[in-house]
Amino acid sequence: MTFNSNISIAIIAEDMVEIVIGDKDEGIKNSELNWHLADHLLKNQNDIEAIASEEMISIRSKVIPIDTQKIEIGISTFDFSSMRKIDHQLEIPICYENTFGIDLDCISKQLNLSTKEIIEVHSSTNYEVKAIGFTPGFAYLGDLDKRLFVPRLSKPRLNTPIGSVAIANDRTGVYSLGGPGGWPIIGATPLNLFDPKGSHSMKLIPGTKVSFSPISKEEYKTMRNKK
Amino acid sequence: MAIQILSTGLQTTVQDLGRLRKRHIGIPQSGAFDYLSAAKANAILGKSIHSPVLECTMTGPTIKFLKDMQICVTGARVSELKIDDSLVAQDELLDLKKGNIFSMSHAEENLRFYVGFSDDIKATEFLGSVSTYLPAKLGGLNGEAIQKDQMIDFKKTAADKYVSTPSFQVKGTFNTSIIRVVAGPEFNLLNMTANELGKDDYIISNESNRMGIRTVGKKMQIDDGGSMISKPIYPGMVQCPQNGLPIILGADAQTLGGYPRILQVIKADRHLLGQLKPNDRFRFNLISIAEAIDEWNTLKKAYPFICEL
């Protein structure tokens, strides 16, 4: 099975294009398709970088100007049926106490919801990985319940604590590393989602199902110390 | 053991040209921020431009050599390079003998300088590169900046052909006062014309690091609401959060990001980003993609070794 649809390729720099896939067969999600197509294009051409987001695939070429024809040929050889079925599930323990959920109070005011309600809504939703990236081990999980939509911080934080669980718009995610981050933080997980000795960030790929289970500060500490 | 670190400098890390083709699994590129200077050190040494170098930031280390080696220092002008008590030159092959102490003081202007070695630094390889990525402690020497009293091991480099006179321009300063850009995919969210963009000075914030160069001073007017779906990011993209202070993404740039990508630094200027230091002033100069292609061809002529980048 190949594409029957309109594909737009926009040149955004001397070495970059962005590809958006329009209509496609029923039942195929863009988030999964983009990731697998990016992977396919990388295998097809060794002089490019590729990134998949929920909406698009972005390509950066070593060769300048970027050769769009070569990329079109790469896309045309992609076979939908080669997409791996993703059926694994991951449960992520999360402690929502204030020491971790440093933006909970602020979000509670913004949304006019109690912190208890925020926690209840966040932990009772089933999520799916929509994209992977940002930093190693980070995954964009959706959809977040509409009641919890908050924008990104107007100034990104310089040091996000490792393991922070954050929300922004219709997505939630776990900051697997420290460092800068722009999403408001509601809790933290003791899980390590990036293990360079293991399978890199591949614990989560688009399509993986994810749920959060609330834990206490004590449970957090115990799980953290186990490692 | 081949060298011993007597003092470290502000932040000295092992870098090569980075982890390529892994952005789709969320792994940043990393690698020398001013990769042209790093490649130049290796080219002068007659080595593959992908060989590991030490990237020094602002101040350099003092190194005791425990075996004979040739080295080369490139990048930002270092005020004093010394073998024991004798001053030596930058951008040249230097012969270090067992027992010599090599010291590098600080960058006179610009920010990063590079030390290439005739032998190869032994460092941890991760996904095809030994570049240090500090946030995840990947690559380099235990994923960290070099430490005082650390011993660094070397191995013989595979190819040891040495060039006497490099066929490219060796000296050169960095003009970082103008950073040339093309319009980014979300340029239209800026309430600003190309002309207005080029008129303002932006100042580098001291909150900058290898992931992103933050700016202070002039605020851009942006219409976004902070609610964009996260989009693909590469080093050299310029994001603008709702506070209007643009961030230029660096060598360790994240792979996806949700702030509007208003500009993209052209490939011919991306290496310069590694030389922007806190309080430096610069202006953006918006050019066309066709001009960006020409600028890349010009740079490639001056530095033939960057063809494979």
Short mmCIF file of N, CA and C in Angstrom, two decimals, chain B residues 77-149:
data_model
loop_
_atom_site.label_atom_id
_atom_site.label_comp_id
_atom_site.label_asym_id
_atom_site.label_seq_id
_atom_site.Cartn_x
_atom_site.Cartn_y
_atom_site.Cartn_z
N ARG B 77 40.38 33.86 19.50
CA ARG B 77 41.76 34.26 19.80
C ARG B 77 42.05 34.06 21.28
N VAL B 78 43.07 33.26 21.58
CA VAL B 78 43.43 33.04 22.98
C VAL B 78 44.54 34.03 23.32
N SER B 79 44.43 34.71 24.45
CA SER B 79 45.39 35.79 24.70
C SER B 79 46.80 35.25 24.90
N GLU B 80 46.95 34.11 25.54
CA GLU B 80 48.29 33.54 25.71
C GLU B 80 48.28 32.03 25.60
N LEU B 81 49.03 31.52 24.63
CA LEU B 81 49.25 30.08 24.52
C LEU B 81 50.71 29.85 24.84
N LYS B 82 50.98 28.94 25.77
CA LYS B 82 52.38 28.74 26.17
C LYS B 82 52.72 27.26 26.26
N ILE B 83 53.93 26.94 25.73
CA ILE B 83 54.52 25.64 26.05
C ILE B 83 55.59 25.97 27.10
N ASP B 84 55.40 25.43 28.30
CA ASP B 84 56.21 25.84 29.46
C ASP B 84 56.17 27.38 29.53
N ASP B 85 57.34 28.06 29.35
CA ASP B 85 57.28 29.51 29.47
C ASP B 85 57.31 30.24 28.12
N SER B 86 57.33 29.49 27.04
CA SER B 86 57.44 30.16 25.73
C SER B 86 56.08 30.34 25.08
N LEU B 87 55.86 31.54 24.57
CA LEU B 87 54.62 31.82 23.86
C LEU B 87 54.63 31.09 22.51
N VAL B 88 53.50 30.52 22.13
CA VAL B 88 53.40 29.85 20.84
C VAL B 88 52.15 30.36 20.10
N ALA B 89 52.03 29.98 18.82
CA ALA B 89 50.99 30.57 17.97
C ALA B 89 49.77 29.66 17.80
N GLN B 90 48.67 30.32 17.54
CA GLN B 90 47.42 29.64 17.25
C GLN B 90 47.39 29.25 15.77
N ASP B 91 46.55 28.32 15.39
CA ASP B 91 46.37 27.90 14.00
C ASP B 91 47.64 27.31 13.39
N GLU B 92 48.56 26.84 14.23
CA GLU B 92 49.78 26.22 13.72
C GLU B 92 50.01 24.89 14.42
N LEU B 93 50.78 24.04 13.76
CA LEU B 93 51.16 22.79 14.40
C LEU B 93 52.13 23.08 15.52
N LEU B 94 51.87 22.52 16.69
CA LEU B 94 52.77 22.73 17.83
C LEU B 94 53.32 21.37 18.25
N ASP B 95 54.62 21.33 18.50
CA ASP B 95 55.24 20.07 18.93
C ASP B 95 55.35 20.05 20.44
N LEU B 96 54.65 19.15 21.05
CA LEU B 96 54.71 19.01 22.50
C LEU B 96 55.56 17.78 22.84
N LYS B 97 56.46 17.97 23.80
CA LYS B 97 57.32 16.85 24.21
C LYS B 97 56.88 16.36 25.58
N LYS B 98 57.17 15.12 25.83
CA LYS B 98 56.88 14.53 27.13
C LYS B 98 57.43 15.44 28.23
N GLY B 99 56.58 15.81 29.18
CA GLY B 99 57.01 16.67 30.28
C GLY B 99 56.63 18.13 30.10
N ASN B 100 56.33 18.54 28.85
CA ASN B 100 55.90 19.94 28.61
C ASN B 100 54.58 20.24 29.31
N ILE B 101 54.46 21.49 29.72
CA ILE B 101 53.17 21.95 30.22
C ILE B 101 52.62 22.97 29.24
N PHE B 102 51.41 22.70 28.77
CA PHE B 102 50.79 23.57 27.77
C PHE B 102 49.66 24.33 28.45
N SER B 103 49.72 25.66 28.36
CA SER B 103 48.66 26.44 29.01
C SER B 103 47.99 27.38 28.03
N MET B 104 46.69 27.55 28.23
CA MET B 104 45.88 28.44 27.39
C MET B 104 45.15 29.37 28.36
N SER B 105 45.30 30.66 28.18
CA SER B 105 44.67 31.56 29.16
C SER B 105 43.18 31.75 28.88
N HIS B 106 42.81 32.80 28.18
CA HIS B 106 41.38 33.01 27.94
C HIS B 106 41.16 33.60 26.55
N ALA B 107 39.92 33.50 26.09
CA ALA B 107 39.58 34.06 24.78
C ALA B 107 39.55 35.57 24.89
N GLU B 108 40.33 36.23 24.02
CA GLU B 108 40.36 37.70 24.03
C GLU B 108 39.04 38.26 23.54
N GLU B 109 38.58 37.71 22.44
CA GLU B 109 37.23 38.02 21.99
C GLU B 109 36.62 36.71 21.54
N ASN B 110 35.31 36.72 21.28
CA ASN B 110 34.59 35.49 20.97
C ASN B 110 34.67 34.53 22.15
N LEU B 111 34.26 33.28 21.93
CA LEU B 111 33.99 32.45 23.11
C LEU B 111 34.69 31.10 23.15
N ARG B 112 34.72 30.40 21.99
CA ARG B 112 35.18 29.00 22.07
C ARG B 112 36.44 28.78 21.25
N PHE B 113 37.38 28.04 21.83
CA PHE B 113 38.55 27.63 21.06
C PHE B 113 38.73 26.13 21.19
N TYR B 114 39.48 25.58 20.25
CA TYR B 114 39.54 24.13 20.08
C TYR B 114 40.97 23.64 20.08
N VAL B 115 41.19 22.48 20.69
CA VAL B 115 42.51 21.86 20.67
C VAL B 115 42.40 20.53 19.95
N GLY B 116 43.10 20.41 18.84
CA GLY B 116 43.17 19.14 18.13
C GLY B 116 44.49 18.46 18.48
N PHE B 117 44.52 17.14 18.43
CA PHE B 117 45.72 16.37 18.79
C PHE B 117 46.08 15.41 17.66
N SER B 118 47.38 15.14 17.50
CA SER B 118 47.78 14.21 16.44
C SER B 118 47.28 12.79 16.72
N ASP B 119 47.22 12.40 18.00
CA ASP B 119 46.60 11.11 18.35
C ASP B 119 45.12 11.37 18.63
N ASP B 120 44.33 10.29 18.73
CA ASP B 120 42.89 10.47 18.99
C ASP B 120 42.56 10.33 20.48
N ILE B 121 41.81 11.29 21.00
CA ILE B 121 41.36 11.21 22.39
C ILE B 121 40.51 9.95 22.55
N LYS B 122 40.78 9.19 23.60
CA LYS B 122 39.94 8.01 23.88
C LYS B 122 38.74 8.48 24.69
N ALA B 123 37.56 8.38 24.11
CA ALA B 123 36.36 8.84 24.81
C ALA B 123 35.24 7.86 24.53
N THR B 124 34.14 8.02 25.27
CA THR B 124 33.01 7.09 25.15
C THR B 124 32.21 7.38 23.89
N GLU B 125 32.07 6.37 23.07
CA GLU B 125 31.27 6.56 21.87
C GLU B 125 29.82 6.19 22.16
N PHE B 126 28.91 7.03 21.69
CA PHE B 126 27.48 6.73 21.82
C PHE B 126 26.82 7.09 20.50
N LEU B 127 26.17 6.13 19.88
CA LEU B 127 25.52 6.33 18.58
C LEU B 127 26.44 7.01 17.57
N GLY B 128 27.66 6.50 17.48
CA GLY B 128 28.55 6.93 16.41
C GLY B 128 29.32 8.21 16.64
N SER B 129 29.29 8.74 17.86
CA SER B 129 30.01 9.99 18.12
C SER B 129 30.52 9.99 19.56
N VAL B 130 31.64 10.67 19.79
CA VAL B 130 32.15 10.79 21.16
C VAL B 130 31.81 12.17 21.75
N SER B 131 30.98 12.94 21.06
CA SER B 131 30.64 14.27 21.55
C SER B 131 29.99 14.20 22.93
N THR B 132 30.39 15.13 23.79
CA THR B 132 29.83 15.19 25.14
C THR B 132 28.49 15.91 25.08
N TYR B 133 27.44 15.28 25.59
CA TYR B 133 26.13 15.93 25.71
C TYR B 133 25.84 15.97 27.21
N LEU B 134 26.16 17.09 27.82
CA LEU B 134 26.11 17.20 29.28
C LEU B 134 24.74 16.87 29.90
N PRO B 135 23.61 17.35 29.32
CA PRO B 135 22.33 17.09 29.99
C PRO B 135 22.04 15.60 30.21
N ALA B 136 22.48 14.73 29.31
CA ALA B 136 22.22 13.30 29.48
C ALA B 136 23.50 12.53 29.79
N LYS B 137 24.58 13.26 30.04
CA LYS B 137 25.89 12.65 30.34
C LYS B 137 26.28 11.63 29.28
N LEU B 138 26.15 12.00 28.03
CA LEU B 138 26.50 11.09 26.95
C LEU B 138 27.89 11.43 26.39
N GLY B 139 28.56 10.40 25.90
CA GLY B 139 29.81 10.59 25.19
C GLY B 139 30.92 11.16 26.06
N GLY B 140 31.92 11.69 25.41
CA GLY B 140 33.02 12.37 26.10
C GLY B 140 33.72 11.53 27.15
N LEU B 141 34.14 12.18 28.23
CA LEU B 141 34.82 11.51 29.33
C LEU B 141 33.79 11.38 30.44
N ASN B 142 33.17 10.23 30.54
CA ASN B 142 32.07 9.98 31.50
C ASN B 142 30.92 10.97 31.32
N GLY B 143 30.75 11.48 30.13
CA GLY B 143 29.64 12.39 29.85
C GLY B 143 29.78 13.75 30.50
N GLU B 144 30.99 14.04 30.99
CA GLU B 144 31.17 15.29 31.74
C GLU B 144 32.26 16.17 31.13
N ALA B 145 32.30 17.41 31.62
CA ALA B 145 33.41 18.29 31.27
C ALA B 145 34.68 17.72 31.91
N ILE B 146 35.84 18.10 31.40
CA ILE B 146 37.09 17.54 31.95
C ILE B 146 37.27 18.01 33.39
N GLN B 147 37.93 17.18 34.19
CA GLN B 147 38.11 17.43 35.62
C GLN B 147 39.57 17.68 35.93
N LYS B 148 39.79 18.43 37.00
CA LYS B 148 41.16 18.68 37.46
C LYS B 148 41.82 17.35 37.82
N ASP B 149 43.08 17.22 37.44
CA ASP B 149 43.90 16.03 37.70
C ASP B 149 43.51 14.80 36.86
#
